[in-house]
Amino acid sequence: MKTIIFTFFLVWIALAGQAKDYRIHSAKELEALVLSPGDRVLMEPGEWKDQKIVFKGNGTKARPIVLLAANPGKTVLSGNSSLVIDGAWLLVDGLSFEYGFLTGGEVVDFSEKSTYCRLTNTAIVDYNNPDEKVDYRWVSLRGSRNRVDHCFFKGKRHQGVTLIVWLSDTPNYHQIDHNYFGPRPELGRNGGETIRIGTSTWSFHDSFTVVEENIFEHCNGELEAVSNKSCKNIIRNNLFYECKATLTLRHGNHAEVYGNFFLGNGKPGTGGVRIIGEDHFVHDNYFQDLTGTSVSAAISVMAGLPNPILTSHWQVKNAVITDNLIVNCKEPFAIAAGYNPGRYLPALNTVFAKNIIVANESPLKWYDERVVIDFKDNQIFSKSYSGTPEKGFVLKNEVVKRMENGLYLKPGQPAFKPFWESTKIGPDWAKLNTSFPVL
């Protein structure tokens, strides 16, 4: 008898812990569910109009709770639909937001309590209020250790950041990777960033957010495509393709920017990296055929404001700019960009070292010639250079090698495939074109 009872108890334990699948047709049906680790909620294909989806639960690392489109890309959230992700180890997969808009808030909102949650394989396309001055975000990342990956965002025309990381008293360690940020037209004012990590008022808080292997195509909402406004973030191995907007270290300190590609193809106003603040490390990036100048130069070191407040342009200190390859850019290095009688503090203890520039004239544009910069072991490759290189630059009467895909190689660098030619970017179901010709 005891053996039978014990066996029954083991079976009951096994059944109690067994994950379940639920198929739903509305946000109301999701709200009625009590979800356990390992459960999956499948959203039926079709148009889900005006659905306020709240996805709550607490999964585990081994057994996350999943909300997914039964047929990826075929569950279309329209009208004023939105999604809140609120819990731990929650995974959202395969949704599409189209044919709608909001009047405020967020299309997708990771709550302040969210942790180890993930949005993947999802698209938000042309989700625009008819009034372009209406401010709302497409994705807000709160909480901690959340991830947005393999998503597609395209066509945001109204006020507000496409994807924003909000800060708190503790670092959040978010990850933003393998997303395709498609065209965002010029907004004509501030508030058109594609990604912003933090806010000015929280900019001296650590975030430790990583932004990597994303594509930014024609992201021109405002001057800043990626706006760093917090400390200790890493922005690496991304492609900025024909973007007027720059990767801007706007507020906060200790950012590392490396392995990124900036391809301008000679398009008007295309820019690179803009540096403001302290202890930034900008290295091993690739810049080609950019036409931007001053604050939109390939690498721009800004002048600072005296007695700055949190929203000001802070003085550049201890920046290290090294091992970057800059090819055929109109203004490779802009020194003291944005200088005026009220914004005049020079960069301090800033080093440009071992950069390689392909150009036929000086790579330096001085907006304040009183600034003292330490230039070391930089090389200029040119067959027809005019003038004498400045101190810290050596002229090489040579050409750098070019690969079949149009990208150039540093001397001694083996041929390689950039990440967008070898790595899946965006949702599987969207079948996006990730061919980016270098003209």
CSV table of C-alpha atoms in Angstrom, one decimal:
chain,number,residue,atom,x,y,z
A,1,MET,CA,0.0,0.0,0.0
A,2,LYS,CA,2.8,2.4,0.9
A,3,THR,CA,4.5,1.6,-2.4
A,4,ILE,CA,1.3,2.5,-4.3
A,5,ILE,CA,0.9,5.8,-2.4
A,6,PHE,CA,4.5,6.7,-2.9
A,7,THR,CA,4.2,6.0,-6.7
A,8,PHE,CA,1.0,8.0,-6.9
A,9,PHE,CA,2.8,10.9,-5.1
A,10,LEU,CA,5.7,10.8,-7.6
A,11,VAL,CA,3.3,10.8,-10.6
A,12,TRP,CA,1.4,13.8,-9.0
A,13,ILE,CA,4.6,15.7,-8.6
A,14,ALA,CA,5.6,15.0,-12.2
A,15,LEU,CA,2.2,16.1,-13.5
A,16,ALA,CA,2.1,19.2,-11.3
A,17,GLY,CA,5.5,20.3,-12.7
A,18,GLN,CA,4.6,19.6,-16.3
A,19,ALA,CA,4.5,22.7,-18.6
A,20,LYS,CA,1.3,23.5,-20.5
A,21,ASP,CA,0.5,25.0,-23.8
A,22,TYR,CA,-2.3,27.5,-24.1
A,23,ARG,CA,-3.8,28.9,-27.3
A,24,ILE,CA,-5.4,32.3,-27.0
A,25,HIS,CA,-7.3,34.8,-29.2
A,26,SER,CA,-7.2,38.0,-27.1
A,27,ALA,CA,-5.5,39.9,-24.3
A,28,LYS,CA,-8.4,39.1,-22.1
A,29,GLU,CA,-7.8,35.4,-22.4
A,30,LEU,CA,-4.1,35.9,-21.5
A,31,GLU,CA,-5.1,37.9,-18.4
A,32,ALA,CA,-7.2,34.9,-17.2
A,33,LEU,CA,-4.2,32.5,-17.2
A,34,VAL,CA,-2.1,31.7,-14.2
A,35,LEU,CA,1.2,30.8,-15.8
A,36,SER,CA,4.0,28.5,-14.4
A,37,PRO,CA,7.6,28.0,-15.4
A,38,GLY,CA,7.8,26.3,-18.7
A,39,ASP,CA,4.3,27.2,-19.9
A,40,ARG,CA,3.8,28.5,-23.5
A,41,VAL,CA,1.1,30.8,-24.7
A,42,LEU,CA,0.5,30.6,-28.4
A,43,MET,CA,-1.2,33.6,-30.0
A,44,GLU,CA,-3.4,32.7,-32.9
A,45,PRO,CA,-2.7,34.1,-36.3
A,46,GLY,CA,-4.7,37.1,-37.5
A,47,GLU,CA,-5.2,40.8,-36.7
A,48,TRP,CA,-5.4,41.6,-33.0
A,49,LYS,CA,-6.8,45.0,-32.9
A,50,ASP,CA,-6.8,47.3,-29.9
A,51,GLN,CA,-5.3,44.7,-27.6
A,52,LYS,CA,-3.6,45.8,-24.4
A,53,ILE,CA,-1.5,42.7,-23.7
A,54,VAL,CA,0.0,42.3,-20.2
A,55,PHE,CA,2.3,39.3,-20.0
A,56,LYS,CA,2.9,38.5,-16.3
A,57,GLY,CA,4.6,35.6,-14.7
A,58,ASN,CA,7.8,34.2,-13.1
A,59,GLY,CA,9.7,31.6,-15.1
A,60,THR,CA,13.2,30.3,-14.5
A,61,LYS,CA,16.4,30.2,-16.5
A,62,ALA,CA,15.8,26.6,-17.4
A,63,ARG,CA,12.1,27.0,-17.8
A,64,PRO,CA,11.1,30.5,-19.1
A,65,ILE,CA,7.5,31.3,-19.7
A,66,VAL,CA,6.9,32.0,-23.4
A,67,LEU,CA,4.4,34.2,-25.3
A,68,LEU,CA,4.7,33.5,-29.0
A,69,ALA,CA,3.0,33.8,-32.3
A,70,ALA,CA,1.7,30.4,-33.3
A,71,ASN,CA,2.8,31.4,-36.8
A,72,PRO,CA,5.7,33.9,-36.5
A,73,GLY,CA,4.9,37.2,-38.0
A,74,LYS,CA,1.3,36.4,-38.6
A,75,THR,CA,-0.1,37.6,-35.3
A,76,VAL,CA,-0.5,41.3,-36.2
A,77,LEU,CA,-1.2,43.7,-33.4
A,78,SER,CA,-2.9,46.8,-34.8
A,79,GLY,CA,-5.0,49.8,-33.7
A,80,ASN,CA,-3.9,51.0,-30.3
A,81,SER,CA,-2.3,47.6,-29.3
A,82,SER,CA,0.6,47.5,-26.9
A,83,LEU,CA,2.5,45.0,-24.8
A,84,VAL,CA,3.8,45.0,-21.2
A,85,ILE,CA,6.4,42.5,-20.1
A,86,ASP,CA,6.2,42.2,-16.3
A,87,GLY,CA,8.0,39.4,-14.4
A,88,ALA,CA,11.1,37.2,-14.5
A,89,TRP,CA,12.4,35.0,-17.3
A,90,LEU,CA,9.6,35.9,-19.7
A,91,LEU,CA,10.2,35.4,-23.5
A,92,VAL,CA,8.1,37.2,-26.2
A,93,ASP,CA,8.7,35.8,-29.7
A,94,GLY,CA,7.4,36.4,-33.3
A,95,LEU,CA,4.9,39.3,-33.0
A,96,SER,CA,4.3,42.1,-35.5
A,97,PHE,CA,3.0,45.6,-34.6
A,98,GLU,CA,1.5,47.3,-37.7
A,99,TYR,CA,-1.4,49.5,-38.9
A,100,GLY,CA,-1.8,51.3,-35.6
A,101,PHE,CA,-0.5,54.0,-33.2
A,102,LEU,CA,-0.6,55.2,-29.6
A,103,THR,CA,-1.3,58.5,-28.0
A,104,GLY,CA,1.5,58.1,-25.4
A,105,GLY,CA,3.5,55.6,-23.4
A,106,GLU,CA,5.2,52.6,-25.0
A,107,VAL,CA,4.3,50.1,-27.7
A,108,VAL,CA,6.4,47.5,-25.8
A,109,ASP,CA,7.2,48.2,-22.1
A,110,PHE,CA,9.5,46.1,-20.0
A,111,SER,CA,8.3,46.9,-16.5
A,112,GLU,CA,10.4,48.1,-13.6
A,113,LYS,CA,10.1,44.6,-12.0
A,114,SER,CA,11.1,42.8,-15.2
A,115,THR,CA,14.3,40.8,-15.0
A,116,TYR,CA,15.9,38.3,-17.4
A,117,CYS,CA,13.1,39.0,-19.9
A,118,ARG,CA,13.5,38.9,-23.7
A,119,LEU,CA,11.8,40.4,-26.8
A,120,THR,CA,12.9,38.6,-29.9
A,121,ASN,CA,11.9,37.9,-33.5
A,122,THR,CA,9.4,40.8,-33.4
A,123,ALA,CA,8.7,43.8,-35.6
A,124,ILE,CA,7.3,47.3,-35.1
A,125,VAL,CA,6.7,49.0,-38.5
A,126,ASP,CA,5.3,52.4,-39.3
A,127,TYR,CA,3.4,52.5,-36.0
A,128,ASN,CA,2.9,56.3,-36.2
A,129,ASN,CA,0.4,58.7,-34.8
A,130,PRO,CA,-0.8,61.0,-37.6
A,131,ASP,CA,0.4,63.9,-35.5
A,132,GLU,CA,4.2,63.6,-35.6
A,133,LYS,CA,4.5,65.8,-32.4
A,134,VAL,CA,2.8,63.1,-30.3
A,135,ASP,CA,5.6,61.6,-28.1
A,136,TYR,CA,5.7,57.9,-27.3
A,137,ARG,CA,8.4,55.2,-27.4
A,138,TRP,CA,8.3,52.0,-29.4
A,139,VAL,CA,10.3,50.0,-26.8
A,140,SER,CA,11.1,51.0,-23.2
A,141,LEU,CA,13.6,48.9,-21.3
A,142,ARG,CA,13.2,49.1,-17.5
A,143,GLY,CA,14.1,46.5,-14.9
A,144,SER,CA,17.4,44.6,-15.2
A,145,ARG,CA,19.2,42.1,-17.4
A,146,ASN,CA,16.6,42.2,-20.2
A,147,ARG,CA,17.3,41.6,-23.8
A,148,VAL,CA,16.0,42.9,-27.2
A,149,ASP,CA,17.3,40.9,-30.1
A,150,HIS,CA,16.6,39.9,-33.7
A,151,CYS,CA,13.8,42.5,-34.0
A,152,PHE,CA,12.9,44.9,-36.8
A,153,PHE,CA,12.0,48.5,-36.3
A,154,LYS,CA,11.2,50.8,-39.3
A,155,GLY,CA,9.6,54.0,-40.2
A,156,LYS,CA,9.2,55.9,-36.9
A,157,ARG,CA,8.1,59.5,-37.9
A,158,HIS,CA,6.8,60.9,-34.7
A,159,GLN,CA,8.4,62.4,-31.6
A,160,GLY,CA,10.1,60.0,-29.2
A,161,VAL,CA,13.0,57.6,-29.0
A,162,THR,CA,12.6,54.3,-30.9
A,163,LEU,CA,14.2,52.3,-28.1
A,164,ILE,CA,15.1,53.7,-24.7
A,165,VAL,CA,16.9,52.3,-21.7
A,166,TRP,CA,15.7,53.9,-18.4
A,167,LEU,CA,18.0,54.1,-15.5
A,168,SER,CA,17.6,53.4,-11.8
A,169,ASP,CA,19.8,53.5,-8.7
A,170,THR,CA,21.4,50.1,-9.7
A,171,PRO,CA,23.0,49.1,-13.0
A,172,ASN,CA,20.6,47.4,-15.4
A,173,TYR,CA,22.9,45.3,-17.6
A,174,HIS,CA,20.6,45.2,-20.6
A,175,GLN,CA,21.5,43.7,-24.0
A,176,ILE,CA,20.4,45.1,-27.4
A,177,ASP,CA,21.7,42.9,-30.2
A,178,HIS,CA,21.1,41.6,-33.8
A,179,ASN,CA,18.3,44.1,-34.5
A,180,TYR,CA,17.6,45.8,-37.8
A,181,PHE,CA,16.8,49.5,-37.3
A,182,GLY,CA,15.4,50.6,-40.7
A,183,PRO,CA,14.9,54.1,-42.0
A,184,ARG,CA,13.8,56.8,-39.6
A,185,PRO,CA,13.2,60.1,-41.5
A,186,GLU,CA,14.4,63.5,-40.1
A,187,LEU,CA,12.1,64.8,-37.3
A,188,GLY,CA,13.4,68.4,-37.5
A,189,ARG,CA,14.0,68.7,-33.7
A,190,ASN,CA,15.4,66.8,-30.7
A,191,GLY,CA,13.7,63.6,-29.6
A,192,GLY,CA,14.3,61.5,-32.7
A,193,GLU,CA,17.0,59.2,-31.5
A,194,THR,CA,17.0,55.5,-32.5
A,195,ILE,CA,18.5,54.3,-29.3
A,196,ARG,CA,19.0,56.2,-26.1
A,197,ILE,CA,20.8,54.7,-23.1
A,198,GLY,CA,19.7,56.8,-20.1
A,199,THR,CA,18.6,60.4,-19.7
A,200,SER,CA,20.5,63.6,-18.9
A,201,THR,CA,19.3,63.8,-15.3
A,202,TRP,CA,20.5,60.2,-14.6
A,203,SER,CA,23.6,60.3,-16.8
A,204,PHE,CA,26.1,59.8,-14.0
A,205,HIS,CA,24.6,56.4,-13.1
A,206,ASP,CA,26.1,53.2,-14.4
A,207,SER,CA,24.1,51.2,-16.9
A,208,PHE,CA,26.4,48.5,-18.3
A,209,THR,CA,24.2,48.1,-21.3
A,210,VAL,CA,25.7,46.4,-24.4
A,211,VAL,CA,24.6,47.4,-27.9
A,212,GLU,CA,26.1,45.0,-30.5
A,213,GLU,CA,25.7,43.6,-34.0
A,214,ASN,CA,22.8,45.8,-34.9
A,215,ILE,CA,22.2,47.4,-38.3
A,216,PHE,CA,21.2,51.1,-38.5
A,217,GLU,CA,20.1,52.0,-42.0
A,218,HIS,CA,19.2,55.6,-42.9
A,219,CYS,CA,18.6,56.5,-39.2
A,220,ASN,CA,18.3,60.3,-39.6
A,221,GLY,CA,15.7,61.2,-37.0
A,222,GLU,CA,18.1,63.8,-35.4
A,223,LEU,CA,21.8,64.3,-34.8
A,224,GLU,CA,22.1,61.3,-32.6
A,225,ALA,CA,21.2,57.8,-33.8
A,226,VAL,CA,22.6,56.2,-30.7
A,227,SER,CA,22.7,58.5,-27.7
A,228,ASN,CA,24.8,57.4,-24.7
A,229,LYS,CA,23.5,59.1,-21.6
A,230,SER,CA,24.8,56.9,-18.8
A,231,CYS,CA,28.1,55.3,-17.7
A,232,LYS,CA,30.0,52.1,-18.5
A,233,ASN,CA,28.2,51.1,-21.7
A,234,ILE,CA,29.7,49.1,-24.6
A,235,ILE,CA,28.7,49.9,-28.2
A,236,ARG,CA,30.4,47.5,-30.5
A,237,ASN,CA,30.3,45.8,-33.9
A,238,ASN,CA,27.3,47.7,-35.3
A,239,LEU,CA,26.7,48.9,-38.8
A,240,PHE,CA,25.7,52.5,-39.5
A,241,TYR,CA,24.7,52.6,-43.1
A,242,GLU,CA,24.2,56.0,-44.8
A,243,CYS,CA,23.2,57.6,-41.5
A,244,LYS,CA,23.2,61.3,-41.0
A,245,ALA,CA,22.7,60.7,-37.3
A,246,THR,CA,25.8,59.9,-35.3
A,247,LEU,CA,26.9,57.6,-32.4
A,248,THR,CA,27.0,60.2,-29.7
A,249,LEU,CA,28.6,59.9,-26.3
A,250,ARG,CA,26.3,62.7,-25.1
A,251,HIS,CA,26.3,62.3,-21.3
A,252,GLY,CA,28.0,60.0,-18.9
A,253,ASN,CA,31.5,58.6,-18.8
A,254,HIS,CA,33.5,55.4,-19.4
A,255,ALA,CA,31.9,54.2,-22.6
A,256,GLU,CA,33.8,51.8,-24.9
A,257,VAL,CA,33.0,52.1,-28.6
A,258,TYR,CA,34.7,49.6,-30.9
A,259,GLY,CA,34.4,47.5,-34.0
A,260,ASN,CA,31.6,49.6,-35.5
A,261,PHE,CA,31.3,50.3,-39.2
A,262,PHE,CA,30.2,53.8,-40.5
A,263,LEU,CA,29.5,53.6,-44.3
A,264,GLY,CA,28.4,56.9,-45.9
A,265,ASN,CA,28.7,56.2,-49.6
A,266,GLY,CA,29.2,59.9,-50.1
A,267,LYS,CA,25.6,60.7,-49.0
A,268,PRO,CA,25.2,64.3,-47.6
A,269,GLY,CA,25.8,64.9,-44.0
A,270,THR,CA,26.7,61.3,-43.0
A,271,GLY,CA,28.6,61.1,-39.7
A,272,GLY,CA,30.5,59.0,-37.3
A,273,VAL,CA,31.3,59.2,-33.5
A,274,ARG,CA,30.8,62.3,-31.4
A,275,ILE,CA,32.7,62.5,-28.0
A,276,ILE,CA,31.6,64.4,-24.9
A,277,GLY,CA,32.5,63.6,-21.3
A,278,GLU,CA,35.2,61.6,-19.6
A,279,ASP,CA,37.3,58.4,-19.9
A,280,HIS,CA,35.8,57.2,-23.2
A,281,PHE,CA,37.7,54.6,-25.3
A,282,VAL,CA,37.0,54.7,-29.0
A,283,HIS,CA,39.0,52.1,-30.9
A,284,ASP,CA,39.1,49.8,-33.9
A,285,ASN,CA,36.2,51.4,-35.7
A,286,TYR,CA,35.8,51.7,-39.5
A,287,PHE,CA,34.8,54.9,-41.3
A,288,GLN,CA,34.4,55.2,-45.0
A,289,ASP,CA,33.1,57.9,-47.4
A,290,LEU,CA,31.5,60.1,-44.7
A,291,THR,CA,30.7,63.7,-45.7
A,292,GLY,CA,29.8,65.2,-42.4
A,293,THR,CA,31.8,68.0,-40.8
A,294,SER,CA,32.2,69.5,-37.3
A,295,VAL,CA,29.7,67.6,-35.0
A,296,SER,CA,29.1,65.1,-37.8
A,297,ALA,CA,32.8,64.4,-38.6
A,298,ALA,CA,34.1,60.9,-38.7
A,299,ILE,CA,35.4,61.4,-35.1
A,300,SER,CA,34.3,64.6,-33.4
A,301,VAL,CA,35.8,65.8,-30.1
A,302,MET,CA,33.5,68.5,-28.7
A,303,ALA,CA,34.2,71.7,-26.9
A,304,GLY,CA,32.8,71.9,-23.4
A,305,LEU,CA,30.7,74.3,-21.3
A,306,PRO,CA,32.1,75.9,-18.1
A,307,ASN,CA,30.1,75.1,-14.9
A,308,PRO,CA,27.9,72.6,-16.7
A,309,ILE,CA,24.6,71.4,-15.5
A,310,LEU,CA,23.4,67.8,-16.2
A,311,THR,CA,21.9,68.8,-19.6
A,312,SER,CA,25.1,70.6,-20.8
A,313,HIS,CA,28.0,69.6,-23.0
A,314,TRP,CA,30.6,68.5,-20.5
A,315,GLN,CA,34.3,68.8,-21.1
A,316,VAL,CA,36.1,66.0,-22.8
A,317,LYS,CA,38.7,64.4,-20.5
A,318,ASN,CA,41.0,61.4,-20.9
A,319,ALA,CA,39.6,60.2,-24.2
A,320,VAL,CA,41.6,57.6,-26.0
A,321,ILE,CA,41.0,57.3,-29.8
A,322,THR,CA,43.1,54.6,-31.3
A,323,ASP,CA,43.5,52.0,-34.1
A,324,ASN,CA,40.6,53.4,-36.1
A,325,LEU,CA,40.6,53.1,-40.0
A,326,ILE,CA,39.2,56.2,-41.7
A,327,VAL,CA,38.9,56.1,-45.5
A,328,ASN,CA,38.0,59.0,-47.8
A,329,CYS,CA,36.1,61.0,-45.2
A,330,LYS,CA,35.6,64.7,-45.6
A,331,GLU,CA,36.6,65.5,-42.0
A,332,PRO,CA,38.4,62.6,-40.3
A,333,PHE,CA,39.0,64.4,-37.0
A,334,ALA,CA,37.1,67.5,-35.8
A,335,ILE,CA,38.8,69.1,-32.8
A,336,ALA,CA,36.7,71.3,-30.5
A,337,ALA,CA,33.6,70.9,-32.6
A,338,GLY,CA,30.7,73.1,-31.5
A,339,TYR,CA,33.1,75.8,-30.2
A,340,ASN,CA,31.7,79.2,-29.5
A,341,PRO,CA,32.3,82.0,-27.0
A,342,GLY,CA,30.1,80.3,-24.4
A,343,ARG,CA,31.3,76.7,-25.1
A,344,TYR,CA,35.0,76.8,-25.1
A,345,LEU,CA,36.5,74.3,-22.6
A,346,PRO,CA,39.2,72.3,-24.5
A,347,ALA,CA,39.6,68.5,-24.4
A,348,LEU,CA,42.1,67.5,-21.7
A,349,ASN,CA,44.5,64.6,-21.7
A,350,THR,CA,43.1,63.3,-25.0
A,351,VAL,CA,45.1,60.9,-27.1
A,352,PHE,CA,44.8,60.0,-30.8
A,353,ALA,CA,47.2,57.1,-31.5
A,354,LYS,CA,47.8,54.5,-34.2
A,355,ASN,CA,44.9,55.6,-36.3
A,356,ILE,CA,45.1,55.0,-40.1
A,357,ILE,CA,43.7,57.6,-42.4
A,358,VAL,CA,43.4,57.4,-46.2
A,359,ALA,CA,43.3,61.0,-47.3
A,360,ASN,CA,45.0,63.5,-49.7
A,361,GLU,CA,45.0,66.4,-47.2
A,362,SER,CA,45.2,67.0,-43.5
A,363,PRO,CA,42.9,64.8,-41.4
A,364,LEU,CA,42.6,67.5,-38.8
A,365,LYS,CA,40.0,70.3,-38.6
A,366,TRP,CA,40.6,72.7,-35.7
A,367,TYR,CA,37.6,74.6,-34.5
A,368,ASP,CA,39.7,76.0,-31.7
A,369,GLU,CA,43.5,75.9,-32.4
A,370,ARG,CA,44.4,76.5,-28.7
A,371,VAL,CA,43.4,72.9,-27.8
A,372,VAL,CA,46.3,70.6,-27.0
A,373,ILE,CA,45.9,67.0,-28.3
A,374,ASP,CA,48.5,64.2,-28.0
A,375,PHE,CA,48.9,62.7,-31.5
A,376,LYS,CA,51.0,59.5,-31.6
A,377,ASP,CA,52.0,57.1,-34.4
A,378,ASN,CA,49.1,57.9,-36.7
A,379,GLN,CA,49.5,57.1,-40.3
A,380,ILE,CA,48.3,58.8,-43.5
A,381,PHE,CA,48.1,56.7,-46.6
A,382,SER,CA,48.2,58.7,-49.8
A,383,LYS,CA,49.8,58.9,-53.2
A,384,SER,CA,49.1,62.6,-53.7
A,385,TYR,CA,49.1,64.2,-50.2
A,386,SER,CA,49.2,68.0,-50.2
A,387,GLY,CA,51.3,69.7,-47.5
A,388,THR,CA,53.3,68.3,-44.6
A,389,PRO,CA,51.7,66.1,-42.0
A,390,GLU,CA,51.3,67.5,-38.5
A,391,LYS,CA,53.3,66.2,-35.6
A,392,GLY,CA,52.2,62.7,-34.6
A,393,PHE,CA,51.3,61.7,-38.2
A,394,VAL,CA,53.5,59.8,-40.6
A,395,LEU,CA,52.9,59.9,-44.4
A,396,LYS,CA,52.9,56.6,-46.2
A,397,ASN,CA,53.2,56.9,-50.0
A,398,GLU,CA,51.2,53.7,-50.4
A,399,VAL,CA,47.6,52.5,-50.9
A,400,VAL,CA,45.6,50.3,-48.6
A,401,LYS,CA,44.1,47.1,-50.0
A,402,ARG,CA,40.4,46.9,-50.8
A,403,MET,CA,38.3,43.7,-50.7
A,404,GLU,CA,35.7,42.7,-53.3
A,405,ASN,CA,32.9,43.9,-51.0
A,406,GLY,CA,34.4,47.4,-51.1
A,407,LEU,CA,35.8,47.5,-47.6
A,408,TYR,CA,39.4,48.4,-47.0
A,409,LEU,CA,41.9,46.5,-44.9
A,410,LYS,CA,44.5,47.8,-42.5
A,411,PRO,CA,48.1,46.9,-43.4
A,412,GLY,CA,48.6,43.2,-42.6
A,413,GLN,CA,44.9,42.6,-41.9
A,414,PRO,CA,43.6,39.4,-43.4
A,415,ALA,CA,40.4,39.5,-45.5
A,416,PHE,CA,37.2,39.1,-43.5
A,417,LYS,CA,33.4,39.0,-43.7
A,418,PRO,CA,31.7,41.8,-41.7
A,419,PHE,CA,29.1,40.6,-39.3
A,420,TRP,CA,26.0,41.5,-41.5
A,421,GLU,CA,27.3,39.1,-44.2
A,422,SER,CA,27.7,36.1,-41.8
A,423,THR,CA,25.2,36.7,-39.0
A,424,LYS,CA,21.4,36.6,-38.9
A,425,ILE,CA,20.0,40.1,-38.2
A,426,GLY,CA,16.3,40.8,-37.5
A,427,PRO,CA,13.4,38.4,-37.4
A,428,ASP,CA,13.7,35.0,-39.2
A,429,TRP,CA,10.2,35.4,-40.7
A,430,ALA,CA,10.7,39.0,-42.1
A,431,LYS,CA,13.3,37.9,-44.7
A,432,LEU,CA,15.1,41.3,-44.6
A,433,ASN,CA,17.7,42.3,-47.2
A,434,THR,CA,21.0,42.7,-45.4
A,435,SER,CA,23.1,43.5,-48.4
A,436,PHE,CA,24.7,46.9,-48.0
A,437,PRO,CA,26.8,47.8,-51.0
A,438,VAL,CA,29.9,50.0,-50.6
A,439,LEU,CA,29.9,52.4,-53.6
